[in-house]
Short mmCIF file of C-alpha atoms in Angstrom, two decimals:
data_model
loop_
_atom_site.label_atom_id
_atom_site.label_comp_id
_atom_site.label_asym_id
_atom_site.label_seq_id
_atom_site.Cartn_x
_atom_site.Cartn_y
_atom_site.Cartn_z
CA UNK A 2 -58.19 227.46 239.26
CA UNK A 3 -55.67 224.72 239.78
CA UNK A 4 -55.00 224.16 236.12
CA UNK A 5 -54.36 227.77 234.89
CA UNK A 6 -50.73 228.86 234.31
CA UNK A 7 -49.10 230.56 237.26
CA UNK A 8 -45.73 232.23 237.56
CA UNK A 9 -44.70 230.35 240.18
CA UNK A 10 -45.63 226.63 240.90
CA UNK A 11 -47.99 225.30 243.90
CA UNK A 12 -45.55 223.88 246.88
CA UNK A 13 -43.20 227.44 245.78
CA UNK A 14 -42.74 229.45 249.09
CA UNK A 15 -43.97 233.03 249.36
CA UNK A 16 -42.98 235.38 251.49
CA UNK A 17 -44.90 238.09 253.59
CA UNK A 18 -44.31 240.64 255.36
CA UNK A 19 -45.70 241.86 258.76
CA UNK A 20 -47.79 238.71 258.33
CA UNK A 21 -49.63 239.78 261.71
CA UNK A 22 -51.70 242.32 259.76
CA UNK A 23 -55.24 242.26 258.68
CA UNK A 24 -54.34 242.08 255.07
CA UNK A 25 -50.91 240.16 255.61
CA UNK A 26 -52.89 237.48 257.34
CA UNK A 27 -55.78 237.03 255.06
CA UNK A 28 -53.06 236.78 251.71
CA UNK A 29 -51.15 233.92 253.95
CA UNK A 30 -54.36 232.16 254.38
CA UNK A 31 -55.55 232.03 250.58
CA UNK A 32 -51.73 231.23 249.63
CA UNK A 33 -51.61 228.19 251.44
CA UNK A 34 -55.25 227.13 250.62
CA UNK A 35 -53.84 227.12 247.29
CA UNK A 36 -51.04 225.03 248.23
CA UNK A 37 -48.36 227.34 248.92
CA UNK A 38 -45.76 227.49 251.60
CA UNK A 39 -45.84 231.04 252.95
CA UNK A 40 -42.97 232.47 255.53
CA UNK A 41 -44.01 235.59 257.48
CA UNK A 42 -42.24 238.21 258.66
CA UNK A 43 -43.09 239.49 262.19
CA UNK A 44 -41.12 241.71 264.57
CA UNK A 45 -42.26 239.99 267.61
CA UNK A 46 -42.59 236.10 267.62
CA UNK A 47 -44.73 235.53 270.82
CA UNK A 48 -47.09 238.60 270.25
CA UNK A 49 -47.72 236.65 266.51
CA UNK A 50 -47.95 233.48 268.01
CA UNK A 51 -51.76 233.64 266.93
CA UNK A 52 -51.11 232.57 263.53
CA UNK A 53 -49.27 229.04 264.10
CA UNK A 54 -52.46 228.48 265.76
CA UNK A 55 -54.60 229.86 263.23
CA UNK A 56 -52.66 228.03 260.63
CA UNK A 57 -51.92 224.74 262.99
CA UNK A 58 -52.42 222.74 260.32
CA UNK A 59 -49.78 223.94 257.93
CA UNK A 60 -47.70 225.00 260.92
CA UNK A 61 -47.32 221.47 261.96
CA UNK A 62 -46.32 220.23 257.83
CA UNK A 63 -43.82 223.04 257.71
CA UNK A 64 -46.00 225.00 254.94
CA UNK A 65 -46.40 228.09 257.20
CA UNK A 66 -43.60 229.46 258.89
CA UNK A 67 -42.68 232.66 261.01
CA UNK A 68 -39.56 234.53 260.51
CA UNK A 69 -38.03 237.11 262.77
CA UNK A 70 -37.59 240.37 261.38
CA UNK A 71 -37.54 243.38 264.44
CA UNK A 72 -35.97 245.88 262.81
CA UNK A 73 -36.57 246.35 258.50
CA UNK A 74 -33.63 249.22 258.46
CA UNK A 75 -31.29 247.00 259.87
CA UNK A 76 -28.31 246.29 257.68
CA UNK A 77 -29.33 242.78 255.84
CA UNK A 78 -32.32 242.50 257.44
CA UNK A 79 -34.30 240.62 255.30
CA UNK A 80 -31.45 238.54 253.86
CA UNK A 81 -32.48 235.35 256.12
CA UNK A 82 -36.29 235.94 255.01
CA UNK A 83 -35.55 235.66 251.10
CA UNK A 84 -33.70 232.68 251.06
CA UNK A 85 -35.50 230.19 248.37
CA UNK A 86 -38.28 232.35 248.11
CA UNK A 87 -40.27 233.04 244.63
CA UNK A 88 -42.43 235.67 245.60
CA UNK A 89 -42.57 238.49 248.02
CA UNK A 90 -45.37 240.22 249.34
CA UNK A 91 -44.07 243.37 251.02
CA UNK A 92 -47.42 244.29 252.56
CA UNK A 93 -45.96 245.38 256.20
CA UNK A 94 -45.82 249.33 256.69
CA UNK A 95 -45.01 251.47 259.34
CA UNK A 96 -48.40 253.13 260.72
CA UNK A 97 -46.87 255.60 263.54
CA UNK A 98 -48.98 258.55 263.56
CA UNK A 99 -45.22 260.59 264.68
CA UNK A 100 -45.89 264.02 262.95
CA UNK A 101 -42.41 264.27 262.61
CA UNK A 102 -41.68 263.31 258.90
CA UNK A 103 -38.09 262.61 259.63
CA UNK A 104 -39.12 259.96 261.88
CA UNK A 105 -41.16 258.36 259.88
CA UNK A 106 -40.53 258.98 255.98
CA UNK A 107 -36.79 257.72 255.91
CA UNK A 108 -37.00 254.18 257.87
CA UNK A 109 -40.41 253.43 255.80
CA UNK A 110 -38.33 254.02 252.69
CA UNK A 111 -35.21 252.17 254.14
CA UNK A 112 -37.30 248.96 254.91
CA UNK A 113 -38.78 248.90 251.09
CA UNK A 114 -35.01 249.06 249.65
CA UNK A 115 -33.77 246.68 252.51
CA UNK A 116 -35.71 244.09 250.41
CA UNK A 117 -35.66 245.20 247.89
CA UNK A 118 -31.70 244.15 247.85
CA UNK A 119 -32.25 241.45 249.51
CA UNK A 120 -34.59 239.95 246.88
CA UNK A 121 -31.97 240.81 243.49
CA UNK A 122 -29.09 238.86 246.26
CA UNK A 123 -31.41 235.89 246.05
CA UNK A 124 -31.64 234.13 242.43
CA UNK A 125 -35.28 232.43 243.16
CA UNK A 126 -37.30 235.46 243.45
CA UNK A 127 -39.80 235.77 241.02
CA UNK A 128 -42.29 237.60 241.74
CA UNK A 129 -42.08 241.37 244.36
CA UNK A 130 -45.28 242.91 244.92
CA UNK A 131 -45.70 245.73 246.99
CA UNK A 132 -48.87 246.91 249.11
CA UNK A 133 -48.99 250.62 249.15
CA UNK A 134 -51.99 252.73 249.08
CA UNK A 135 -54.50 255.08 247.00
CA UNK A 136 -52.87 258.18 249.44
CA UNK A 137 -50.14 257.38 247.45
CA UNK A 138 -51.78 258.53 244.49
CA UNK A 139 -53.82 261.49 245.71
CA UNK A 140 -56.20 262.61 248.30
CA UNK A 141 -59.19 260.77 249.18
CA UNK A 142 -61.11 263.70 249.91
CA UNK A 143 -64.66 265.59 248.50
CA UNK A 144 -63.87 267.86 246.02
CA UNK A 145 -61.27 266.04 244.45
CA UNK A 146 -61.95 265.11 240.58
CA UNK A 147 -58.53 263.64 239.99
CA UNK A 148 -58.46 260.88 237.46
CA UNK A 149 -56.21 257.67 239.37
CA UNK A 150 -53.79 256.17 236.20
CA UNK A 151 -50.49 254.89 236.55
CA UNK A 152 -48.20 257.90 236.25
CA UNK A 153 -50.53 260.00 239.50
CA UNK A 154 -48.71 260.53 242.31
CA UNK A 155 -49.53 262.54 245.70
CA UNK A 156 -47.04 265.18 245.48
CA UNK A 157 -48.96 267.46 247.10
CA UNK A 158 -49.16 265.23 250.49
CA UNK A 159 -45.37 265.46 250.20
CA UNK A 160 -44.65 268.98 250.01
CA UNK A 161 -47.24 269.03 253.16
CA UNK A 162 -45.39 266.73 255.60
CA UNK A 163 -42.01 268.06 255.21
CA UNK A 164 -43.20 271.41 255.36
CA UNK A 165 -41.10 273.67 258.65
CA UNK A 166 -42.05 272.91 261.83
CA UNK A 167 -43.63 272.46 264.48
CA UNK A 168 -44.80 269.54 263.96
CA UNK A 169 -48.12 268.85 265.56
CA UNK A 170 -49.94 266.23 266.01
CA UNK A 171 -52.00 266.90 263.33
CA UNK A 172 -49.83 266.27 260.54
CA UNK A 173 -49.05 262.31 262.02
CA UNK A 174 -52.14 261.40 259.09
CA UNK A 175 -50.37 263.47 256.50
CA UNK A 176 -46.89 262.29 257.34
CA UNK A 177 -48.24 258.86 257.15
CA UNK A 178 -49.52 259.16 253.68
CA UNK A 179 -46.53 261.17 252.55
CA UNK A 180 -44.00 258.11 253.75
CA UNK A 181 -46.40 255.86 251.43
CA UNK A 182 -45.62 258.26 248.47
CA UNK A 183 -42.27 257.69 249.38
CA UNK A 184 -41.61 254.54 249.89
CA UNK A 185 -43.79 253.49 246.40
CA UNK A 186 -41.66 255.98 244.75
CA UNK A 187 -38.29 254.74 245.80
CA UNK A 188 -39.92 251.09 244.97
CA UNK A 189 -40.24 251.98 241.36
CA UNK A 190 -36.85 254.06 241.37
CA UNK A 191 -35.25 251.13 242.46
CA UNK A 192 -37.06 248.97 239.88
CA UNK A 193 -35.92 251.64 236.95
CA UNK A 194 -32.74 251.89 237.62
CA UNK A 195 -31.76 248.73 238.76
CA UNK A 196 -33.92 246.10 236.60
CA UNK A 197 -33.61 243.85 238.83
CA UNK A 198 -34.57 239.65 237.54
CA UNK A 199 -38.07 239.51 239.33
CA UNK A 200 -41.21 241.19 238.41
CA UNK A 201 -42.49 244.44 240.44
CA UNK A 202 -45.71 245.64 240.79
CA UNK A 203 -47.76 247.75 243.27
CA UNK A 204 -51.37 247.65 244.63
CA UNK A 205 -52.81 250.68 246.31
CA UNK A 206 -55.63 249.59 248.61
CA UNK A 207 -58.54 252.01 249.87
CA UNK A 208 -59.97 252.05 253.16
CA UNK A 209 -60.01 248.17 254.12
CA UNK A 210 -63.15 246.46 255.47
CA UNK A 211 -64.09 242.89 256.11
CA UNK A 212 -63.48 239.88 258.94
CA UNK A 213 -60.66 240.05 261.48
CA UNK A 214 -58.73 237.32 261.56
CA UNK A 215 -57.58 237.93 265.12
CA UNK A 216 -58.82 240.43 267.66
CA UNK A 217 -56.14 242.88 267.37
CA UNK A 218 -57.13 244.16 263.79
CA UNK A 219 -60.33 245.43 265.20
CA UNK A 220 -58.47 247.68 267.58
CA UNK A 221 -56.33 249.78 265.67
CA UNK A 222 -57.51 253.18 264.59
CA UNK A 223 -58.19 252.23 261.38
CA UNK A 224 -61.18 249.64 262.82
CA UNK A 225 -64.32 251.95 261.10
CA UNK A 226 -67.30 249.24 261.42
CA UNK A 227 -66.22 249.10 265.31
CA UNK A 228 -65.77 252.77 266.45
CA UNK A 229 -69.18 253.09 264.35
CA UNK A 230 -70.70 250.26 266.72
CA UNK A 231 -69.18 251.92 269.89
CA UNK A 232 -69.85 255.36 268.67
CA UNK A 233 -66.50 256.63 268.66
CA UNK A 234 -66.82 258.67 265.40
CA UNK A 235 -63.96 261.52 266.28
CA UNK A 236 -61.27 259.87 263.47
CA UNK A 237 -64.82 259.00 261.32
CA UNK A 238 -65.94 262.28 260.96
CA UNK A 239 -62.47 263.38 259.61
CA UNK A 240 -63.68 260.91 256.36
CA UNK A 241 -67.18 262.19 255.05
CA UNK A 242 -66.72 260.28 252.40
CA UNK A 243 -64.33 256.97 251.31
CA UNK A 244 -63.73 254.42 248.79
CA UNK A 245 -63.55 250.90 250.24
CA UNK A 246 -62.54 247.15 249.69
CA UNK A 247 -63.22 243.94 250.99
CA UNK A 248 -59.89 242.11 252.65
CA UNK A 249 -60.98 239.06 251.30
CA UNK A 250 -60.91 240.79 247.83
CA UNK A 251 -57.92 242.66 248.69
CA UNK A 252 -55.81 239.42 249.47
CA UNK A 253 -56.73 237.46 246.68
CA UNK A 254 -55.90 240.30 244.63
CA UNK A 255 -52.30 240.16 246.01
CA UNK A 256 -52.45 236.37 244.97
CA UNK A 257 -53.79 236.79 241.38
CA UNK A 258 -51.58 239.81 240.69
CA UNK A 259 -48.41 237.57 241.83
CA UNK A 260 -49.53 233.99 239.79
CA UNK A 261 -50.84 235.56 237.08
CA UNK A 262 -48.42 235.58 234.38
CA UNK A 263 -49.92 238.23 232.28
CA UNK A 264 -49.60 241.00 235.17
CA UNK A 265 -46.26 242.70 234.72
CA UNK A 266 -45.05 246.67 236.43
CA UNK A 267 -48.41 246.79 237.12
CA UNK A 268 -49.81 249.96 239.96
CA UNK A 269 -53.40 248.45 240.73
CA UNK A 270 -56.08 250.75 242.82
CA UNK A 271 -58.42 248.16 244.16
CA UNK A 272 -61.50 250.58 244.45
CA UNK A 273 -64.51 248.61 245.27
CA UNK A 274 -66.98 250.93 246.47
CA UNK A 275 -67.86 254.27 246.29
CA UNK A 276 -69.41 255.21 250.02
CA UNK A 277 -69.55 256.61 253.45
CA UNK A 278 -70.44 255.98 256.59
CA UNK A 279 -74.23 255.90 256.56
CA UNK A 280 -74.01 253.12 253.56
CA UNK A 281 -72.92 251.26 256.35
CA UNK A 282 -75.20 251.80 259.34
CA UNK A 283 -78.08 250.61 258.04
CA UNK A 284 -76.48 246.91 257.08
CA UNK A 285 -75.03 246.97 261.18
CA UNK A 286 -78.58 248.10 262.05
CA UNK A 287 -79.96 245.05 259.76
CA UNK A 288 -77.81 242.52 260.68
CA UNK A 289 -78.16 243.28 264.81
CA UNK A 290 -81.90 244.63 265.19
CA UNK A 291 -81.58 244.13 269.01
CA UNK A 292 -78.17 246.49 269.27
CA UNK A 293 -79.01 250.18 269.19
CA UNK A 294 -76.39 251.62 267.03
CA UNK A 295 -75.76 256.30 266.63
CA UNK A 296 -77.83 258.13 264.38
CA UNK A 297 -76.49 258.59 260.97
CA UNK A 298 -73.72 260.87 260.69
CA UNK A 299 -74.46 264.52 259.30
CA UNK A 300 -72.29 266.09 256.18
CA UNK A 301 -71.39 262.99 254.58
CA UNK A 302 -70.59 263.19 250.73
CA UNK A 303 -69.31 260.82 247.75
CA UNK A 304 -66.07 260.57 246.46
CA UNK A 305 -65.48 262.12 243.06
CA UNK A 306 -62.31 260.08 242.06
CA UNK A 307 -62.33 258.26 239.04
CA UNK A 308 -59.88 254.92 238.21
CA UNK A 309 -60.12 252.26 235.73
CA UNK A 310 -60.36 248.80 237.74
CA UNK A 311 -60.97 246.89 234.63
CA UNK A 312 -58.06 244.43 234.83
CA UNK A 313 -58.62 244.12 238.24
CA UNK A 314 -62.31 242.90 237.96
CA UNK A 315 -60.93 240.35 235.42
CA UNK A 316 -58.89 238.94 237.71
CA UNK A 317 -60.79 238.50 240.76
CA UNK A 318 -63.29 236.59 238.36
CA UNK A 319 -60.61 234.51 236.63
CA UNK A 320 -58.81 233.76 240.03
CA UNK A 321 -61.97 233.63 242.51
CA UNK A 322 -65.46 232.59 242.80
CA UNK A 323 -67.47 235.52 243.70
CA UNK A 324 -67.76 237.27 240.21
CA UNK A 325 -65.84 240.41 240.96
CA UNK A 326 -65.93 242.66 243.95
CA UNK A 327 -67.67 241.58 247.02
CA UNK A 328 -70.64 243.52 248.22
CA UNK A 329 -70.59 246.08 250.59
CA UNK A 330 -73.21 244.39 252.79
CA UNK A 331 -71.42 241.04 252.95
CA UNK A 332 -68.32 243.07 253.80
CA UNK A 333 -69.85 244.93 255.99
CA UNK A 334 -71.68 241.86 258.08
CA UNK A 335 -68.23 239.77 258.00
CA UNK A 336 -66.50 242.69 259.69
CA UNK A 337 -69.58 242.90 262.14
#
């Protein structure tokens, strides 16, 4: 893997944000296996303190690095981060669940342009890749027969969360999506019409499984394998059905789709497996015999979205070891 051509060269610094995250922190890890320097954005330094431990090693040669960033719509916020950086990762996003879209829509946007200026100031950027996510695209939900290419979008989620108010609670999921639409839309705009010197491209992740790298990505409400193992199946059952990745396979997605110098304005789904809730069970019930885990869940269905992930496969063979997408089980029993 060492030997093929990359955009950027091993020792180049890369830059992530919310570095923190479950994803963030997994595409930090492979970088600097691979012998990158990676700076990560965080917008609290002591509550991230985790990953200078986690990463001690490269922590102590000055290959990993934190960088304070509290507040993404602040005017030059990211101008510090950039500086002789030649890739950024812009995998951070703002997951409030306020049902109020003009809360949430406008500073999600702000933050992608932020760095998105930030990156054309600074001549060494090479590579911009941002994480965004198959809402963006359209609705993850039964019924649904929509064909994912590059040109499908998620207006309806749009038209949803900025409908009148009130605004209850309710609508926090759908405003969350719709600020994903967003933001990947001004992303491209701001590609288009600026053309700026660095390549852009987009990845638009599932629902997310696989080993925590720290404790607090198994307690936000997107943590499905434990609210199955506690039972706590009130946000489940709002999913019947899902599509789902591995992080592992997520992150070194993010890696091949920034070294690879064939991938160019590129909108990657990285669908992995078609499933629900009682694919899983079993495997939890496998793996811990002794545990006594809920019934399966009743009215479960399967997706019937439909993607080409051909390029994607290619990669994950040409840049990793496991052949393609990792199994569902093995996912499964790593995020056990």
């Amino acid at each position: 893997m060492s030997e093929q051509a990359t955009t950027i060269p091993q020792g180049s610094l890369v830059l992530i944000t919310g570095v923190n995250g479950f994803v963030a922190s997994h595409l930090a890890k492979q970088f600097l296996e691979r012998g990158y320097r990676v700076r990560g954005t965080v917008r609290d330094l002591a509550k991230s303190s985790w990953l200078t431990s986690l990463f001690k090693a490269h922590t102590s040669t000055g290959a990993f690095e934190l960088a304070l960033v509290p507040d993404f719509n602040a005017p030059d916020a990211f101008d510090n981060a950039v500086k002789s950086v030649s890739a950024i990762a812009h995998v951070a996003a703002v997951t409030s669940s306020d049902p109020d879209p003009n809360n949430v829509i406008p500073v999600t946007i702000a933050g992608v342009q932020n760095l998105l200026e930030a990156a054309t100031k600074e001549p060494s950027v090479r590579e911009f890749l941002i994480t965004s996510s198959l809402v963006s695209a359209t609705l993850p939900i039964p019924g649904n027969t929509t064909h994912v290419g590059k040109d499908t979008w998620n207006e309806v989620v749009l038209e949803m969360a900025w409908a009148p108010p009130p605004y209850e609670p309710e609508r926090g999921g759908i405003v969350y999506a719709a600020s994903k639409v967003a933001a990947e839309k001004a992303f491209w705009e701001f590609v288009e019409q600026k053309k700026p010197h660095f390549t852009a491209n987009a990845i638009l992740p599932p629902m997310i499984l696989g080993e925590p790298l720290h404790k607090s990505h198994a307690e936000v409400k997107a943590a499905y394998i434990r609210q199955l193992m506690t039972g706590d199946t009130a946000f489940l059952e709002t999913m019947p059905a899902t599509v789902a990745v591995d992080v592992k396979d997520l992150a070194l997605l993010h890696v091949a789709t920034i070294l690879d110098p064939s991938v160019r304005n590129v909108r990657f789904n990285s669908w992995a497996h078609f499933c629900n809730y009682n694919d899983m069970l079993p495997i939890m019930r496998n793996r811990l015999p002794e545990r006594k885990f809920i019934d399966d869940l009743p009215n479960l269905t399967v997706l019937s979205l439909s993607t080409d992930t051909t390029q994607q496969v290619e990669l994950l063979k040409k840049w990793g070891t496991n052949g393609g997408w990792v199994s569902l089980k093995q996912t499964v029993e790593e995020n056990l």
